[in-house]
Amino acid sequence: MSSLAFPCRSSPLTPASTSVTLPVPTPPSPCIKIRRSRRTAHHHLHRLAARSSARTVAMAAAATAPVIAPKENLPPILTSTSEPPPLFDGTTRLYVAYHCPYAQRAWIARNYKGLQDKIKIVAIDLADRPAWYKEKVYPGNKVPSLEHNNQVKGESLDLVKYIDSNFDGPAFLPDDSEKKQFAEELLVYTDEFGKAAYSSITSKGDVSEETVAALDKIEAALGKFTDGPFFLGQFSLVDIAYVPFIERFQIFFSGIKNYDITKGRPNIQKFIEEVNKIDAYTQTKLDPQFLLEQTKKRLGI
């Protein structure tokens, strides 16, 4: 899914914390008197109060991760004032933003392999990124990225495949050639699906025919194999690729458009029910109300 649809920076669907640094007032020279009208002074104080309030909200958002059931001690979010971890010391690190659906893919993959003790999470504040992240870790300056064997790799689906190939644990793809071929077709479609659904979220009108068609295509894809409720029957790389976005679309279409993406789509309904039984996924889920409120705020609703 392209970063145009879901950029893990300031997209309405990926609510980032926003850190605001208040300017330090420079005292006037003792030789110069500065007079300010009451109206101007009042406006100045009001502006400072508003910025202070925004900073307080931002700091609260950055300091916490509203993950529903992490089942591990998640690290605090690192900002521009945070020191880097001891880089390239042999520790494998997955750099994420807790709210980012792309990073969630790699996070789910790490959990599903049972690699919580082998791959350490490092959380980045995308609105107030540490300079060292771009300079010393990942020049692309995006998440997710993986520090492993003295190298850093990026791009979410590439990382999921890399984790599958280079670490022990359950395989992300079956041996069946037909399912592998279908998996590749669905992975190619992730971009188109995201854009089609995203367009309706940000529009002022009803859910578009394009969005309906995209959701119907997912419904049909989930019914292709009958040996399980997931895209390839059993849980796979394809489900890891789609579930962070299906999760958000269900929340946002319901809360913003009053539209139930599962209505008349029993396969999507079953998919959502069953994927929520998989700990590797539920350990990465954010509070739905938090996601909805942040998205509404970004859309000005």
CSV table of C-alpha atoms in Angstrom, one decimal:
chain,number,residue,atom,x,y,z
A,1,MET,CA,0.0,0.0,0.0
A,2,SER,CA,1.5,3.2,-1.1
A,3,SER,CA,2.6,5.9,1.3
A,4,LEU,CA,0.3,8.3,-0.5
A,5,ALA,CA,-2.6,6.5,1.0
A,6,PHE,CA,-1.2,5.8,4.5
A,7,PRO,CA,1.9,7.8,5.1
A,8,CYS,CA,3.2,7.1,8.6
A,9,ARG,CA,3.8,10.8,9.0
A,10,SER,CA,0.6,13.0,9.1
A,11,SER,CA,-2.0,10.9,7.4
A,12,PRO,CA,-5.5,11.2,9.0
A,13,LEU,CA,-5.4,7.4,9.2
A,14,THR,CA,-2.2,7.2,11.1
A,15,PRO,CA,-2.6,9.6,14.0
A,16,ALA,CA,0.9,10.8,15.0
A,17,SER,CA,1.7,12.6,18.1
A,18,THR,CA,2.7,16.2,17.5
A,19,SER,CA,5.4,17.7,19.7
A,20,VAL,CA,5.4,21.5,19.9
A,21,THR,CA,8.3,23.3,21.5
A,22,LEU,CA,7.5,26.6,23.0
A,23,PRO,CA,9.9,29.4,22.2
A,24,VAL,CA,11.9,30.8,25.1
A,25,PRO,CA,11.2,34.5,25.3
A,26,THR,CA,14.2,36.8,24.9
A,27,PRO,CA,14.2,39.5,27.6
A,28,PRO,CA,14.3,43.0,26.1
A,29,SER,CA,17.4,45.1,26.4
A,30,PRO,CA,17.3,47.1,29.7
A,31,CYS,CA,18.1,50.2,27.5
A,32,ILE,CA,14.9,49.8,25.4
A,33,LYS,CA,11.3,50.0,26.6
A,34,ILE,CA,8.8,48.0,24.7
A,35,ARG,CA,5.2,48.9,25.0
A,36,ARG,CA,2.4,46.6,23.9
A,37,SER,CA,-1.2,47.5,23.6
A,38,ARG,CA,-3.6,45.6,25.8
A,39,ARG,CA,-5.2,44.0,22.8
A,40,THR,CA,-1.8,42.8,21.4
A,41,ALA,CA,-0.8,41.6,24.9
A,42,HIS,CA,-4.0,39.7,25.3
A,43,HIS,CA,-3.6,38.1,21.9
A,44,HIS,CA,-0.1,37.1,22.7
A,45,LEU,CA,-1.1,35.5,26.0
A,46,HIS,CA,-4.0,33.7,24.3
A,47,ARG,CA,-1.6,32.3,21.6
A,48,LEU,CA,0.9,31.1,24.2
A,49,ALA,CA,-1.8,29.4,26.2
A,50,ALA,CA,-3.1,27.6,23.1
A,51,ARG,CA,0.4,26.5,22.1
A,52,SER,CA,1.1,25.3,25.7
A,53,SER,CA,-2.2,23.3,25.6
A,54,ALA,CA,-1.2,21.7,22.3
A,55,ARG,CA,2.2,20.8,23.7
A,56,THR,CA,0.6,19.2,26.8
A,57,VAL,CA,-1.7,17.1,24.7
A,58,ALA,CA,1.2,16.1,22.4
A,59,MET,CA,3.4,15.1,25.3
A,60,ALA,CA,0.7,13.0,26.7
A,61,ALA,CA,0.2,11.2,23.4
A,62,ALA,CA,3.9,10.7,22.9
A,63,ALA,CA,4.4,9.3,26.4
A,64,THR,CA,1.8,6.6,26.2
A,65,ALA,CA,0.9,3.8,23.8
A,66,PRO,CA,-2.8,3.1,23.9
A,67,VAL,CA,-2.2,-0.6,23.0
A,68,ILE,CA,-5.1,-2.7,24.3
A,69,ALA,CA,-3.2,-5.9,25.3
A,70,PRO,CA,0.5,-5.7,24.7
A,71,LYS,CA,1.5,-8.6,27.0
A,72,GLU,CA,5.0,-7.1,27.1
A,73,ASN,CA,6.5,-4.0,28.5
A,74,LEU,CA,6.5,-1.7,25.6
A,75,PRO,CA,9.3,0.9,25.6
A,76,PRO,CA,8.6,4.7,25.8
A,77,ILE,CA,8.3,6.6,22.5
A,78,LEU,CA,11.6,8.3,21.5
A,79,THR,CA,11.5,12.0,20.5
A,80,SER,CA,14.1,14.5,19.2
A,81,THR,CA,15.4,14.9,22.7
A,82,SER,CA,15.9,11.2,23.3
A,83,GLU,CA,19.3,9.5,23.2
A,84,PRO,CA,19.7,6.6,20.7
A,85,PRO,CA,20.0,3.0,21.9
A,86,PRO,CA,23.5,1.5,21.6
A,87,LEU,CA,23.3,1.0,17.9
A,88,PHE,CA,24.9,-1.9,16.0
A,89,ASP,CA,25.8,-3.7,19.2
A,90,GLY,CA,24.5,-7.1,18.0
A,91,THR,CA,20.9,-6.4,19.2
A,92,THR,CA,18.2,-6.9,16.7
A,93,ARG,CA,15.8,-3.9,16.8
A,94,LEU,CA,12.5,-3.2,15.1
A,95,TYR,CA,11.8,0.5,14.8
A,96,VAL,CA,8.1,1.3,14.8
A,97,ALA,CA,5.6,3.9,15.5
A,98,TYR,CA,2.8,2.4,17.6
A,99,HIS,CA,0.0,4.0,15.5
A,100,CYS,CA,1.5,3.2,12.1
A,101,PRO,CA,-0.3,0.4,10.2
A,102,TYR,CA,2.9,-0.3,8.1
A,103,ALA,CA,4.9,-0.8,11.2
A,104,GLN,CA,2.2,-2.9,12.7
A,105,ARG,CA,2.7,-5.4,9.9
A,106,ALA,CA,6.3,-6.0,11.0
A,107,TRP,CA,5.3,-6.0,14.6
A,108,ILE,CA,2.7,-8.7,14.0
A,109,ALA,CA,5.3,-10.8,12.1
A,110,ARG,CA,7.7,-10.5,15.0
A,111,ASN,CA,5.1,-11.5,17.5
A,112,TYR,CA,3.7,-14.4,15.4
A,113,LYS,CA,7.2,-15.9,15.1
A,114,GLY,CA,7.6,-15.6,18.9
A,115,LEU,CA,10.6,-13.3,18.6
A,116,GLN,CA,9.7,-10.9,21.5
A,117,ASP,CA,13.0,-11.8,23.2
A,118,LYS,CA,15.1,-11.7,20.0
A,119,ILE,CA,13.8,-8.6,18.3
A,120,LYS,CA,13.5,-5.5,20.5
A,121,ILE,CA,10.9,-2.8,19.8
A,122,VAL,CA,12.1,0.8,19.5
A,123,ALA,CA,9.3,3.3,19.2
A,124,ILE,CA,9.7,6.5,17.3
A,125,ASP,CA,7.7,9.7,17.5
A,126,LEU,CA,7.2,10.5,13.8
A,127,ALA,CA,6.1,14.0,14.4
A,128,ASP,CA,9.3,14.7,16.5
A,129,ARG,CA,11.8,12.3,15.1
A,130,PRO,CA,15.2,12.0,16.6
A,131,ALA,CA,17.8,13.3,14.2
A,132,TRP,CA,20.0,10.2,14.9
A,133,TYR,CA,17.3,7.9,13.4
A,134,LYS,CA,17.9,9.3,9.9
A,135,GLU,CA,21.6,10.0,10.3
A,136,LYS,CA,22.6,6.7,12.0
A,137,VAL,CA,19.9,4.2,11.5
A,138,TYR,CA,17.7,4.5,8.5
A,139,PRO,CA,18.3,7.2,5.9
A,140,GLY,CA,14.7,6.7,4.6
A,141,ASN,CA,13.6,8.2,7.9
A,142,LYS,CA,10.4,6.1,7.9
A,143,VAL,CA,9.1,3.1,9.9
A,144,PRO,CA,9.3,0.2,10.1
A,145,SER,CA,12.9,-0.6,9.8
A,146,LEU,CA,14.9,-3.5,11.1
A,147,GLU,CA,18.4,-3.4,12.5
A,148,HIS,CA,19.9,-6.9,12.1
A,149,ASN,CA,23.4,-8.3,11.6
A,150,ASN,CA,24.8,-4.7,11.4
A,151,GLN,CA,22.5,-3.8,8.6
A,152,VAL,CA,19.2,-1.9,8.5
A,153,LYS,CA,16.4,-2.8,6.2
A,154,GLY,CA,13.1,-1.1,5.5
A,155,GLU,CA,9.7,-1.3,3.7
A,156,SER,CA,7.0,-3.2,5.6
A,157,LEU,CA,6.2,-6.1,3.3
A,158,ASP,CA,9.9,-6.7,2.6
A,159,LEU,CA,10.5,-6.8,6.3
A,160,VAL,CA,7.8,-9.3,6.9
A,161,LYS,CA,9.3,-11.5,4.2
A,162,TYR,CA,12.8,-11.0,5.7
A,163,ILE,CA,11.6,-12.0,9.2
A,164,ASP,CA,10.0,-15.1,7.7
A,165,SER,CA,13.1,-16.1,5.9
A,166,ASN,CA,15.7,-15.3,8.6
A,167,PHE,CA,14.1,-16.3,11.9
A,168,ASP,CA,12.7,-19.5,13.3
A,169,GLY,CA,9.0,-19.8,13.9
A,170,PRO,CA,5.8,-20.6,11.9
A,171,ALA,CA,6.1,-20.0,8.2
A,172,PHE,CA,4.1,-17.1,6.7
A,173,LEU,CA,3.3,-18.9,3.5
A,174,PRO,CA,2.0,-22.4,2.7
A,175,ASP,CA,3.7,-24.8,0.3
A,176,ASP,CA,0.7,-24.9,-1.9
A,177,SER,CA,1.6,-23.3,-5.3
A,178,GLU,CA,-1.9,-22.1,-6.0
A,179,LYS,CA,-2.1,-20.3,-2.6
A,180,LYS,CA,1.4,-18.8,-3.2
A,181,GLN,CA,0.3,-17.4,-6.5
A,182,PHE,CA,-2.9,-16.0,-5.0
A,183,ALA,CA,-0.8,-14.5,-2.2
A,184,GLU,CA,1.3,-12.5,-4.7
A,185,GLU,CA,-1.8,-11.2,-6.5
A,186,LEU,CA,-3.3,-10.0,-3.2
A,187,LEU,CA,0.0,-8.4,-2.1
A,188,VAL,CA,0.1,-6.4,-5.4
A,189,TYR,CA,-3.5,-5.3,-4.7
A,190,THR,CA,-2.8,-3.8,-1.3
A,191,ASP,CA,-2.0,-0.4,-2.8
A,192,GLU,CA,-5.1,-0.2,-4.8
A,193,PHE,CA,-7.3,-1.4,-2.0
A,194,GLY,CA,-5.9,1.2,0.4
A,195,LYS,CA,-6.4,4.1,-2.0
A,196,ALA,CA,-9.9,3.1,-2.9
A,197,ALA,CA,-11.0,2.9,0.8
A,198,TYR,CA,-9.0,6.0,1.9
A,199,SER,CA,-10.7,8.2,-0.7
A,200,SER,CA,-14.1,7.7,0.9
A,201,ILE,CA,-12.7,8.4,4.4
A,202,THR,CA,-11.5,11.8,3.4
A,203,SER,CA,-14.4,12.7,1.2
A,204,LYS,CA,-17.5,14.6,2.4
A,205,GLY,CA,-19.9,12.5,0.4
A,206,ASP,CA,-21.2,8.9,0.9
A,207,VAL,CA,-19.1,5.9,0.5
A,208,SER,CA,-18.1,5.7,-3.1
A,209,GLU,CA,-18.7,2.9,-5.6
A,210,GLU,CA,-15.0,2.5,-5.9
A,211,THR,CA,-14.7,1.8,-2.2
A,212,VAL,CA,-17.7,-0.6,-2.2
A,213,ALA,CA,-16.1,-2.5,-5.1
A,214,ALA,CA,-12.8,-2.7,-3.3
A,215,LEU,CA,-14.4,-4.1,-0.1
A,216,ASP,CA,-16.4,-6.6,-2.2
A,217,LYS,CA,-13.2,-7.8,-3.8
A,218,ILE,CA,-11.7,-8.4,-0.4
A,219,GLU,CA,-14.9,-10.3,0.5
A,220,ALA,CA,-14.6,-12.5,-2.5
A,221,ALA,CA,-10.9,-13.1,-1.9
A,222,LEU,CA,-11.6,-14.3,1.6
A,223,GLY,CA,-14.0,-16.9,0.2
A,224,LYS,CA,-11.6,-18.4,-2.3
A,225,PHE,CA,-10.2,-21.1,0.0
A,226,THR,CA,-12.5,-23.0,2.4
A,227,ASP,CA,-10.0,-24.5,4.8
A,228,GLY,CA,-10.0,-21.5,7.1
A,229,PRO,CA,-11.3,-17.9,7.5
A,230,PHE,CA,-8.2,-16.1,6.2
A,231,PHE,CA,-7.1,-15.1,2.7
A,232,LEU,CA,-5.2,-18.4,2.1
A,233,GLY,CA,-7.4,-20.4,4.5
A,234,GLN,CA,-4.9,-20.4,7.3
A,235,PHE,CA,-3.2,-17.3,8.8
A,236,SER,CA,-0.4,-16.0,6.5
A,237,LEU,CA,1.6,-13.1,5.2
A,238,VAL,CA,-1.4,-11.8,3.3
A,239,ASP,CA,-3.4,-11.4,6.5
A,240,ILE,CA,-0.5,-9.6,8.1
A,241,ALA,CA,-0.4,-7.3,5.2
A,242,TYR,CA,-4.1,-6.4,5.2
A,243,VAL,CA,-5.3,-6.6,8.8
A,244,PRO,CA,-3.9,-3.3,10.1
A,245,PHE,CA,-5.8,-1.5,7.3
A,246,ILE,CA,-9.0,-3.5,7.6
A,247,GLU,CA,-8.9,-2.8,11.4
A,248,ARG,CA,-8.8,0.9,10.8
A,249,PHE,CA,-11.3,0.9,8.0
A,250,GLN,CA,-13.9,-0.8,10.2
A,251,ILE,CA,-13.4,1.8,12.9
A,252,PHE,CA,-13.4,4.8,10.6
A,253,PHE,CA,-16.2,3.9,8.3
A,254,SER,CA,-18.4,3.1,11.2
A,255,GLY,CA,-17.5,6.2,13.2
A,256,ILE,CA,-17.2,8.7,10.4
A,257,LYS,CA,-19.5,7.4,7.6
A,258,ASN,CA,-21.9,5.4,9.7
A,259,TYR,CA,-21.1,2.5,7.3
A,260,ASP,CA,-20.6,-1.1,8.4
A,261,ILE,CA,-17.9,-2.7,6.2
A,262,THR,CA,-19.1,-6.2,7.4
A,263,LYS,CA,-22.7,-5.7,6.4
A,264,GLY,CA,-23.5,-8.2,3.7
A,265,ARG,CA,-19.9,-9.4,3.8
A,266,PRO,CA,-19.9,-12.5,6.0
A,267,ASN,CA,-16.3,-13.4,5.0
A,268,ILE,CA,-14.9,-10.0,6.2
A,269,GLN,CA,-17.0,-10.4,9.4
A,270,LYS,CA,-15.5,-13.9,10.0
A,271,PHE,CA,-12.0,-12.7,9.2
A,272,ILE,CA,-12.3,-9.9,11.8
A,273,GLU,CA,-13.7,-12.3,14.4
A,274,GLU,CA,-11.0,-14.9,13.9
A,275,VAL,CA,-8.0,-12.6,13.6
A,276,ASN,CA,-8.9,-11.1,16.9
A,277,LYS,CA,-8.2,-14.5,18.4
A,278,ILE,CA,-4.6,-14.4,17.3
A,279,ASP,CA,-2.4,-12.9,20.1
A,280,ALA,CA,0.3,-11.8,17.7
A,281,TYR,CA,-2.2,-9.3,16.2
A,282,THR,CA,-4.2,-8.3,19.3
A,283,GLN,CA,-0.9,-7.4,21.1
A,284,THR,CA,-0.4,-4.7,18.5
A,285,LYS,CA,-3.9,-3.2,18.5
A,286,LEU,CA,-4.5,0.4,19.6
A,287,ASP,CA,-7.6,1.6,21.4
A,288,PRO,CA,-10.2,2.1,18.6
A,289,GLN,CA,-11.6,5.2,20.3
A,290,PHE,CA,-8.1,6.7,20.3
A,291,LEU,CA,-7.7,6.0,16.6
A,292,LEU,CA,-11.2,7.4,15.8
A,293,GLU,CA,-10.8,10.6,17.8
A,294,GLN,CA,-7.4,11.3,16.4
A,295,THR,CA,-8.6,10.8,12.9
A,296,LYS,CA,-11.7,13.0,13.4
A,297,LYS,CA,-9.4,15.7,14.7
A,298,ARG,CA,-7.2,15.5,11.6
A,299,LEU,CA,-10.2,15.6,9.3
A,300,GLY,CA,-11.7,18.5,11.2
A,301,ILE,CA,-14.8,16.6,12.2
